[in-house]
Coordinates of C-alpha atoms in Angstrom, one line a residue:
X78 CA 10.0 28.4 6.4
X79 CA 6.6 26.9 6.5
X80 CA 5.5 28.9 3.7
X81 CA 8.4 27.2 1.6
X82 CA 7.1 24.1 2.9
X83 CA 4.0 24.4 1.7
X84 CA 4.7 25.3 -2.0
X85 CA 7.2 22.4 -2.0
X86 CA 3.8 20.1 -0.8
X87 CA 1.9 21.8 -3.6
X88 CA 4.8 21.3 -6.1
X89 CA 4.8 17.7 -5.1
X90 CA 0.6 17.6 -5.3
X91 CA 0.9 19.2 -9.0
X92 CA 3.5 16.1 -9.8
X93 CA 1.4 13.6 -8.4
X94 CA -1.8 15.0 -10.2
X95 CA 0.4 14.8 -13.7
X96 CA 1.7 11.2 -12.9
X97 CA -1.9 9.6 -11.8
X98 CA -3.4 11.9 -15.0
X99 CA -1.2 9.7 -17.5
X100 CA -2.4 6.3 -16.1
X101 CA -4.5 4.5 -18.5
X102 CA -8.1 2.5 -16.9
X103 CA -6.7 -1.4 -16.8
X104 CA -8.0 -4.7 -16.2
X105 CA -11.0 -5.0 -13.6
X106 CA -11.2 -1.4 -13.1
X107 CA -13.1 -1.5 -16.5
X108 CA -15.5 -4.4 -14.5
X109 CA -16.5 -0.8 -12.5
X110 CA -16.8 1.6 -14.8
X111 CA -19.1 -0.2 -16.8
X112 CA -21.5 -1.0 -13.6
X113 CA -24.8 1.0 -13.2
X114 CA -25.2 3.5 -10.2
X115 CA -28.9 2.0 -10.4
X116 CA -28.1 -1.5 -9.6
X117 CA -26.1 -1.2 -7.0
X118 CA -26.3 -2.8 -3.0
X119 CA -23.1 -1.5 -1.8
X120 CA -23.4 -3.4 1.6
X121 CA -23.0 -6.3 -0.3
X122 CA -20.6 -5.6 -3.5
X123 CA -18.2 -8.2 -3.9
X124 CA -17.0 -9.0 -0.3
X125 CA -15.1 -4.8 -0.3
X126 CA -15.5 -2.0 1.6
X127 CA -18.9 0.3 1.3
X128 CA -16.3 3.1 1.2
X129 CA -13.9 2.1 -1.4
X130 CA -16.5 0.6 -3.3
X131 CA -18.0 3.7 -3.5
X132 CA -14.9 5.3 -4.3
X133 CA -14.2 3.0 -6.9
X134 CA -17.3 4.0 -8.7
X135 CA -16.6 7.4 -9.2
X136 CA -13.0 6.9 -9.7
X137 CA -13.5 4.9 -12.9
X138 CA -16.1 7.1 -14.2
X139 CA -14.7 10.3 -13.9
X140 CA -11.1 10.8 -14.5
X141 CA -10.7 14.3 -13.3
X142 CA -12.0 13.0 -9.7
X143 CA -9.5 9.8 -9.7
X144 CA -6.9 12.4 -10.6
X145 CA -7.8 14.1 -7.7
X146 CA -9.0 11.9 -5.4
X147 CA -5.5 9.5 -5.6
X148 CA -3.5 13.1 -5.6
X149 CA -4.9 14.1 -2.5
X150 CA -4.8 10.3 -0.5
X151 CA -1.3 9.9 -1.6
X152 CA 0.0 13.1 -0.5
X153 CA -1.9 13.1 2.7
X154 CA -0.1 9.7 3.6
X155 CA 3.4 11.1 2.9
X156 CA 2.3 14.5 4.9
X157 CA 0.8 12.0 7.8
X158 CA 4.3 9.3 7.9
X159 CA 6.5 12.9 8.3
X160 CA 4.4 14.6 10.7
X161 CA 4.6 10.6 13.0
X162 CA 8.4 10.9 12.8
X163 CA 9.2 14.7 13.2
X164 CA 6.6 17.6 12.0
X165 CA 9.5 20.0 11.8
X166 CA 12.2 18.2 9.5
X167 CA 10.6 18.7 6.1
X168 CA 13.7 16.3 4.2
X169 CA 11.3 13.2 5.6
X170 CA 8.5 13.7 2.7
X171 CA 10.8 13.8 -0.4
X172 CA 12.6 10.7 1.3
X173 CA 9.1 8.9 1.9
X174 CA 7.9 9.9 -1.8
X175 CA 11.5 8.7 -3.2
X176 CA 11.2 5.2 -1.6
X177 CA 7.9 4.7 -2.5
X178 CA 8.6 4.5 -6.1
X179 CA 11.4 2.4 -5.9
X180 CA 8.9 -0.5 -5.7
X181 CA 9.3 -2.9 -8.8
X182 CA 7.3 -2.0 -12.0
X183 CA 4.6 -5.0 -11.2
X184 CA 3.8 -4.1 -7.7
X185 CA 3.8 -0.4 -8.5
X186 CA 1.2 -1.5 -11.0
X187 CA -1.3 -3.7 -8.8
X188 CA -1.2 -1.1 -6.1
X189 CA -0.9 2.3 -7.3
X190 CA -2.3 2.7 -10.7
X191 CA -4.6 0.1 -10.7
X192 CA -7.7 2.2 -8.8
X193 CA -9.3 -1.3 -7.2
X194 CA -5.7 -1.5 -5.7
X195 CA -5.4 2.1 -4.6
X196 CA -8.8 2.4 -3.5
X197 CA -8.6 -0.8 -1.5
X198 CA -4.7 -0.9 0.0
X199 CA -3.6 2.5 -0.5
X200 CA -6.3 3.6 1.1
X201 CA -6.7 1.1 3.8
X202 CA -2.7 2.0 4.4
X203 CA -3.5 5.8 4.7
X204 CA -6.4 5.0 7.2
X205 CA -3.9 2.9 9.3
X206 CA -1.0 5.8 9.1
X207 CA -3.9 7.7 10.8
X208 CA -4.5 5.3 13.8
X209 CA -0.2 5.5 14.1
X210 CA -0.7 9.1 14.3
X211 CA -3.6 8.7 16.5
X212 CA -2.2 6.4 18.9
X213 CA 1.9 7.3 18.9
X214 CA 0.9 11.2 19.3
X215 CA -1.6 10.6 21.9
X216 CA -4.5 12.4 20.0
X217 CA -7.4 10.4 20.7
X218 CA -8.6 12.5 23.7
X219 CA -8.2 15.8 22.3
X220 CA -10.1 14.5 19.3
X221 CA -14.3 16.0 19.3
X222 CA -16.6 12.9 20.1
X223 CA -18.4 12.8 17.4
X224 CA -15.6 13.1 15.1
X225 CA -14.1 10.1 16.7
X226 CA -17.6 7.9 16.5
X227 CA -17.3 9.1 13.0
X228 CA -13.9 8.5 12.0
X229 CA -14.1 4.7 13.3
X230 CA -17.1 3.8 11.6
X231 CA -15.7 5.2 8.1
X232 CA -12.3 3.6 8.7
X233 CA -13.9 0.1 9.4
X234 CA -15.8 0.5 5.7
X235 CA -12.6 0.4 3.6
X236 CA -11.9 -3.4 3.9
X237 CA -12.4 -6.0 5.9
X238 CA -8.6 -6.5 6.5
X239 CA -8.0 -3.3 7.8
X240 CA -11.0 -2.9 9.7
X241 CA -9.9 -5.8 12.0
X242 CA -6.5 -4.6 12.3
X243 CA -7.9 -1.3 13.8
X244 CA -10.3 -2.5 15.5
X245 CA -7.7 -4.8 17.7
X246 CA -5.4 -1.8 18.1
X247 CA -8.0 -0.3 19.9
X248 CA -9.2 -2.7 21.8
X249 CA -5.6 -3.5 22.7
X250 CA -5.1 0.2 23.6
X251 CA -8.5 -0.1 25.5
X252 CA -7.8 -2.8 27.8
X253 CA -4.4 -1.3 28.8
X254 CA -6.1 2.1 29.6
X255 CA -8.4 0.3 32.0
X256 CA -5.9 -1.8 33.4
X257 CA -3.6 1.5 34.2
X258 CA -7.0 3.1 35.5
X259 CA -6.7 6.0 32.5
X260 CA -9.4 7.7 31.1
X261 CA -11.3 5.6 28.3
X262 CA -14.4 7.1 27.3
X263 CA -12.6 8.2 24.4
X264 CA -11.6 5.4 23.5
X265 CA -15.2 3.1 24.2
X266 CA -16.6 6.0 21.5
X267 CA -14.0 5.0 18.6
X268 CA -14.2 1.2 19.3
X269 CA -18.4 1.5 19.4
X270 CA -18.0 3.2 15.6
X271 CA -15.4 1.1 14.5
X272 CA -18.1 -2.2 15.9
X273 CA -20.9 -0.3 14.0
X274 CA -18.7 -0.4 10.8
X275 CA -17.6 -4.1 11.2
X276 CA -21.2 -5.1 11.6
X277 CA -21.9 -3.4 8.1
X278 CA -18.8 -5.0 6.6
X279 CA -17.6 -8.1 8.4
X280 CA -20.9 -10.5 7.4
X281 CA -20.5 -10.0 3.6
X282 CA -16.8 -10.2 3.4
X283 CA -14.9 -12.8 1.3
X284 CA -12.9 -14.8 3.5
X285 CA -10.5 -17.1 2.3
X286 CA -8.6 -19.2 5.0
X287 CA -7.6 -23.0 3.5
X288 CA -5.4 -23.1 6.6
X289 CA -3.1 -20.7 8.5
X290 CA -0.1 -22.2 7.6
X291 CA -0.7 -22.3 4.0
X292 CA -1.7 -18.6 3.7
X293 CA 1.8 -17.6 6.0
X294 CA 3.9 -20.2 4.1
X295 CA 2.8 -20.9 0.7
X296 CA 1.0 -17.3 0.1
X297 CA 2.5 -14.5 2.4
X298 CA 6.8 -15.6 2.4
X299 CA 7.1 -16.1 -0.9
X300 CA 5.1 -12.4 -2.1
X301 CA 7.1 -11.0 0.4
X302 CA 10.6 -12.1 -0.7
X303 CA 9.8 -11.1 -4.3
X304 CA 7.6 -7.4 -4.0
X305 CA 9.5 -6.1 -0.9
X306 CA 13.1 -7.3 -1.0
X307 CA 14.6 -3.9 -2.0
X308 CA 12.6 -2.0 0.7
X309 CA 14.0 -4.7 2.9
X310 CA 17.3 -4.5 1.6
X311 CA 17.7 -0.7 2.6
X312 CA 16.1 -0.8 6.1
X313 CA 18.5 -3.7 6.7
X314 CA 21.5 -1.9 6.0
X315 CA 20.5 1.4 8.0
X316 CA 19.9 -0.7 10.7
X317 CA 23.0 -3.2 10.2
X318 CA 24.8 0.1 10.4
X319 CA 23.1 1.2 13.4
X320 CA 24.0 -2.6 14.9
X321 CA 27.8 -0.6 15.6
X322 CA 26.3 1.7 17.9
X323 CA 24.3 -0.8 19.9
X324 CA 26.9 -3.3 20.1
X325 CA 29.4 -0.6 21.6
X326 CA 26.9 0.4 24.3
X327 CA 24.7 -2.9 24.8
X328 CA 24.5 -6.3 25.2
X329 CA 27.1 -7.4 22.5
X330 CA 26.5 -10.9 22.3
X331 CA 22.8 -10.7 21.3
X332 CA 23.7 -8.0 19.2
X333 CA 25.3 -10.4 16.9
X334 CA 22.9 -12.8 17.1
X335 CA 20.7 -10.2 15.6
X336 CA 23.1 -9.2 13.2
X337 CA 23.6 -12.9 12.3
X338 CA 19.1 -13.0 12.3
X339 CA 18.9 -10.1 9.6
X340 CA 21.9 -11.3 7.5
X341 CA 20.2 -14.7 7.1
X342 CA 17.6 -13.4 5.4
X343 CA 18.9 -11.0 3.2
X344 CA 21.1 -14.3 2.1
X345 CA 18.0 -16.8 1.8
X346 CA 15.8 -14.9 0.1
X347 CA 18.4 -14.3 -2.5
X348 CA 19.9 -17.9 -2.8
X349 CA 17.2 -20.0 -1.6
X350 CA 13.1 -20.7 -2.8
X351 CA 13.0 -22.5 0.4
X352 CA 9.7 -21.3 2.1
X353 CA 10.3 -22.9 5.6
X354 CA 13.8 -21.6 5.3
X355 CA 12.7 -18.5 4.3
X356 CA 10.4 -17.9 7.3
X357 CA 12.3 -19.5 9.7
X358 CA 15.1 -16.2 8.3
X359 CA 12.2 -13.6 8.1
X360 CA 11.3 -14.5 11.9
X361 CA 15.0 -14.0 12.6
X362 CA 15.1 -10.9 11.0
X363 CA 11.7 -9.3 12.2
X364 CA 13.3 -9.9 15.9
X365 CA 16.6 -8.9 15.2
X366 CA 15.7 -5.6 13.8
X367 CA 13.4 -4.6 16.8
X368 CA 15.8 -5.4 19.2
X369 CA 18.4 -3.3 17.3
X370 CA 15.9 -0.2 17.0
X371 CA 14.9 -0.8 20.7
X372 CA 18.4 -0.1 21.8
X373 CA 19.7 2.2 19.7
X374 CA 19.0 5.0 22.0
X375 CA 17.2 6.7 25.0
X376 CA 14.6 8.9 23.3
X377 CA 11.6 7.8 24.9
X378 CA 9.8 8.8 21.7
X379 CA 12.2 6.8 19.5
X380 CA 11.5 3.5 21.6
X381 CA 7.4 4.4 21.5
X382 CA 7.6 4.8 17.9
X383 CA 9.3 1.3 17.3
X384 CA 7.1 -0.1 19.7
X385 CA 4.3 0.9 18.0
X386 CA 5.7 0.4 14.2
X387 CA 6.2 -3.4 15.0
X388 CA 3.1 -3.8 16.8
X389 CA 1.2 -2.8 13.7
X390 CA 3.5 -5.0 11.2
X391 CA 3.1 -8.1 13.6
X392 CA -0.6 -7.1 13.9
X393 CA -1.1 -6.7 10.1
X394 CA 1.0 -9.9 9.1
X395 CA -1.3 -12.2 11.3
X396 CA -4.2 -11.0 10.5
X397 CA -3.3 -11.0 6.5
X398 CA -2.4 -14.9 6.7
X399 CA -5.7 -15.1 8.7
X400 CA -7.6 -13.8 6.0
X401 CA -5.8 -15.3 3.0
X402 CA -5.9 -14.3 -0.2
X403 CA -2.9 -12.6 -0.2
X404 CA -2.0 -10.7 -3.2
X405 CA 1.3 -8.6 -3.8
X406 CA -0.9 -5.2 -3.2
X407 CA -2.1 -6.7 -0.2
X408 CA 1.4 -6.4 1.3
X409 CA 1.6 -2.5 1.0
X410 CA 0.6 -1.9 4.6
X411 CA 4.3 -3.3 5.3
X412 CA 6.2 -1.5 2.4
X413 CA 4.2 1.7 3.9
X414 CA 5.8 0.8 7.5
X415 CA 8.8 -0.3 6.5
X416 CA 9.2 3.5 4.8
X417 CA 8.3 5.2 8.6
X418 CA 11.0 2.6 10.2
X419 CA 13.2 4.3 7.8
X420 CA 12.3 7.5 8.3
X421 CA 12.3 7.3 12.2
X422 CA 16.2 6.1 11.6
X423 CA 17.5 8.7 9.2
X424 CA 15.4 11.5 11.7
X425 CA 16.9 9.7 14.9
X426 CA 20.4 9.4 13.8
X427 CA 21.1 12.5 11.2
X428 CA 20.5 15.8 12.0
X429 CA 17.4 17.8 10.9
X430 CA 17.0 18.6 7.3
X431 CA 20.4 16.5 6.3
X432 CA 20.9 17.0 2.9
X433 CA 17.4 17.8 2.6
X434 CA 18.1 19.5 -1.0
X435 CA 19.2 16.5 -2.7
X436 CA 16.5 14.6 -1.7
X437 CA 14.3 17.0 -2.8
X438 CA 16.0 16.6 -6.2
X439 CA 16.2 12.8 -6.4
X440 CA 12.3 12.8 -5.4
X441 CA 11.5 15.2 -8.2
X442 CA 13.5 13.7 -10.6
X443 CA 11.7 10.0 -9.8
X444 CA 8.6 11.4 -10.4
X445 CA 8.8 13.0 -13.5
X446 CA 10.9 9.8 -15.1
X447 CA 7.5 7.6 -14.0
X448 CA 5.6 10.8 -15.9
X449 CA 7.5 10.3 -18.9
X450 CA 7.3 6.5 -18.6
X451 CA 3.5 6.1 -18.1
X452 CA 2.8 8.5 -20.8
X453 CA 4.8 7.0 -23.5
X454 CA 2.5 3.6 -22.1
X455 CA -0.1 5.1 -22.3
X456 CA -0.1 6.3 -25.4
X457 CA 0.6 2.9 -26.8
X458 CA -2.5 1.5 -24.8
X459 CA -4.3 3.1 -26.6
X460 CA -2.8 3.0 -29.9
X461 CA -3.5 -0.8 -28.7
X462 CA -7.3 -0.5 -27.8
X463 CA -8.5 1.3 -31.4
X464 CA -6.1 -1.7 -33.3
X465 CA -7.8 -4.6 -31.1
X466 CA -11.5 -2.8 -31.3
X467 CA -11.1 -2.9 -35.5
X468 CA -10.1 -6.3 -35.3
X469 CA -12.8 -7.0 -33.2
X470 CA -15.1 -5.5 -35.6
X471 CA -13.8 -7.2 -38.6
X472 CA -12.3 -10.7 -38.0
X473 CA -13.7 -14.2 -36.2
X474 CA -10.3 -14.8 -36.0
X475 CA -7.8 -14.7 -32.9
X476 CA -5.7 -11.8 -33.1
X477 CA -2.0 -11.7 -33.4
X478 CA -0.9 -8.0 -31.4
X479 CA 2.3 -6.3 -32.4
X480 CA 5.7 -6.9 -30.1
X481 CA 5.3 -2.9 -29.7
X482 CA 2.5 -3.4 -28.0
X483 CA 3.5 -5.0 -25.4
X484 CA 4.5 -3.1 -22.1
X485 CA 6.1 -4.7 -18.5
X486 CA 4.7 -1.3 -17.0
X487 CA 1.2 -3.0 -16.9
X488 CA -0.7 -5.9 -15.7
X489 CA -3.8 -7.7 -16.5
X490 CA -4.2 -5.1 -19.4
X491 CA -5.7 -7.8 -22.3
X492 CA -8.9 -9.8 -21.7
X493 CA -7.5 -13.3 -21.4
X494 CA -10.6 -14.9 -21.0
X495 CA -14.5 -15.1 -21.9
X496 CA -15.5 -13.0 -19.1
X497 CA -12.8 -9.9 -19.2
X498 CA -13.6 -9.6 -22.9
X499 CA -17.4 -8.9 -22.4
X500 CA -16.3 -6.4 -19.7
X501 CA -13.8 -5.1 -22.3
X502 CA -15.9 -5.0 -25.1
X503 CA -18.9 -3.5 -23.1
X504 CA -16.1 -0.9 -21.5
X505 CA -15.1 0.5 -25.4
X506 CA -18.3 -0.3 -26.9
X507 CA -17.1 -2.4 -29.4
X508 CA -19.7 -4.1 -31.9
X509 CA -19.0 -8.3 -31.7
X510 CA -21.3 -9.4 -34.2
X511 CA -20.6 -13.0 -34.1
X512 CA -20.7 -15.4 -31.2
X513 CA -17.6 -17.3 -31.8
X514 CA -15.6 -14.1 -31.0
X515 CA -16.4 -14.7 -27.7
X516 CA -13.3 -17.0 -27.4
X517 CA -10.8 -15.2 -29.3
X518 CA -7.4 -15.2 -28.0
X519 CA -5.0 -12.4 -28.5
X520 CA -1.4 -13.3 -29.0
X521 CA 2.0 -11.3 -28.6

């Protein structure tokens, strides 16, 4: 059995190494790959991670190693949310991969081909998964010491963001260790690497915090009703299912309250733009579902594995309106969690391996319809780049593209400024003999 298991991993690896291999270089990942290894202060590059901003380097230099490189994060996160829920029911990985690409062409874009956005959010994501694992399975103190200095210093050097957020897990985890008298030596080694990484990070960082309530009400509500409804939508209904159960054998009355709390949403962020509406409903609804979860049953595991789920999306959400700047890849982190919550109900209430074949099917078959998508794209994005690069090379004036050039599959993929068409030009080494081209405009 674990042998099958295994060739299905590799069989989804060899997918994922054919999908990422047909994504074209877009947008400011060209801003890296045209950067010079011998100019470069990586402690202070651009407010990111020394880590990803390594990373990022290589990635957008070499395609062979982003191939590989994204292959081998991404599987590793889907391996890491299945082993969380239940190591031995394999049917959670193809379930995890399915949802994942059921994320809306645009966000799919800005997180996952888009290697500033994997290298920064996907891998920040993958990072947390770990400290879930970490924490939920109790592995810290059977973990080498040095390994654990280690470990927390690298994780802290991804981005600022997610530095913080582990950083306050541990300390969280820290102070209730001493408080309960447990061992925490352990523990006092992680958080001093994690520090050691923050110090290296944390004073160069780009910080951008108008004011709290702008960043949660103006930034975060609104990104999250429009890039995460559908992932939403689905743990909404398992757990609106679930609600049966609980109101049988619990309290019934605030069991429809809660029903009531994640309704409300659902219907506001389809029928309303009202943002204090709209976060008065998603309060409602991050409540109601816990207290569903929480009393769905008497598996001690179960009820950690919530616990610790919200923790880290309550965690995340505070800290990401904190930091502003919110961006649709910045939510991934929740889609990411949102996927486990998922998986922790299908493993908790069907039994192991439930129609583990089909999903298996419907996982391969997602994957290799995004394969034939992004190559037909990118095919045309390059049949773009040679028409724009003689046009560049033989006309002062703006260019017109053709309709087939344009593509809803990718973002941020024409220079629509001064500054992105240097980059651009400098990227495909295109010849602008005149000045004046410097301000061309190209039109659909």
């Amino acid at each position: 059995m674990k042998h099958v298991s295994k060739i299905k991993i590799f069989f989804i690896f060899a997918l994922l190494v054919v999908l990422i291999g047909s994504f074209p270089l877009i947008g400011k990942d060209m801003f890296w790959a045209n950067i010079d290894f011998k100019n470069i202060n990586f402690i202070n590059f651009a407010g990111l991670g020394i880590i990803n901003s390594s990373i990022l380097l290589i990635v957008t230099k070499c395609k062979i190693v982003k191939i590989l490189i994204q292959s081998l994060i991404i599987i590793a996160l889907f391996v890491l949310m299945k082993s969380i829920v239940n190591k031995k029911n394999f049917c959670l990985l193809p379930i995890s991969v399915f949802l994942f690409f059921l994320v809306d062409r645009f966000f799919f874009c800005t997180m996952f081909i888009s290697s500033s956005g994997f290298c920064t959010h996907i891998l920040g994501s993958l990072f947390t998964i770990i400290y879930i694992y970490l924490f939920g399975q109790n592995k810290i103190e059977t973990i080498n010491w040095l390994i654990l200095f280690l470990f927390g210093s690298i994780s802290c050097m991804i981005n600022p963001l997610y530095s913080v957020l582990a950083f306050t897990v541990t300390s969280i985890y820290l102070i209730k260790s001493i408080r309960e008298k447990e061992e925490t030596s352990k523990l006092w080694c992680l958080a001093t690497g994690q520090l050691l990484g923050l110090i290296l990070i944390v004073p160069n960082m780009n910080t951008i915090y108008p004011d709290f309530s702008h960043n949660l009400l103006e930034e975060f509500i609104p990104k999250m009703v429009e890039t995460n409804f559908f992932m939403t939508l689905i743990t909404s209904a398992l757990i609106l299912f679930c609600s049966v159960k609980v109101f049988m054998s619990k309290n019934s009355f605030l069991t429809i309250l809660s029903i009531i709390g994640i309704s409300s949403y659902l219907f506001s962020s389809l029928l309303t733009d009202s943002i204090y509406l709209n976060y008065v409903t998603f309060i409602c609804h991050f409540l109601s579902e816990y207290f569903i979860l929480k009393n769905l049953g008497t598996s001690r595991i179960f009820k950690r594995n919530i616990d610790i789920f919200f923790t880290f999306k309550a965690l995340f959400i505070i800290l990401l309106t904190i930091f502003g700047g919110i961006t649709y890849e910045s939510t991934v982190l929740l889609y990411v969690i949102d996927i486990l919550i998922i998986l922790e109900i299908y493993d908790h209430v069907f039994p192991t391996e439930f129609l583990g074949n089909i999903w298996y099917l419907a996982m391969v078959m997602s994957i290799i319809s995004n394969i034939y998508i992004y190559n037909i794209v990118s095919t045309k994005y390059d049949e773009m780049n040679m028409y724009i690069k003689n046009r560049l090379e033989c006309t002062t004036e703006d260019i017109n593209l053709p309709s087939k050039y344009k593509t809803e599959y990718l973002y941020d993929y024409l220079p629509n400024d001064k500054d992105k068409l240097k980059i651009y030009t400098e990227y495909y080494e295109i010849d602008i003999y005149s000045d004046t081209k410097r301000n061309i405009r190209f039109r659909e």
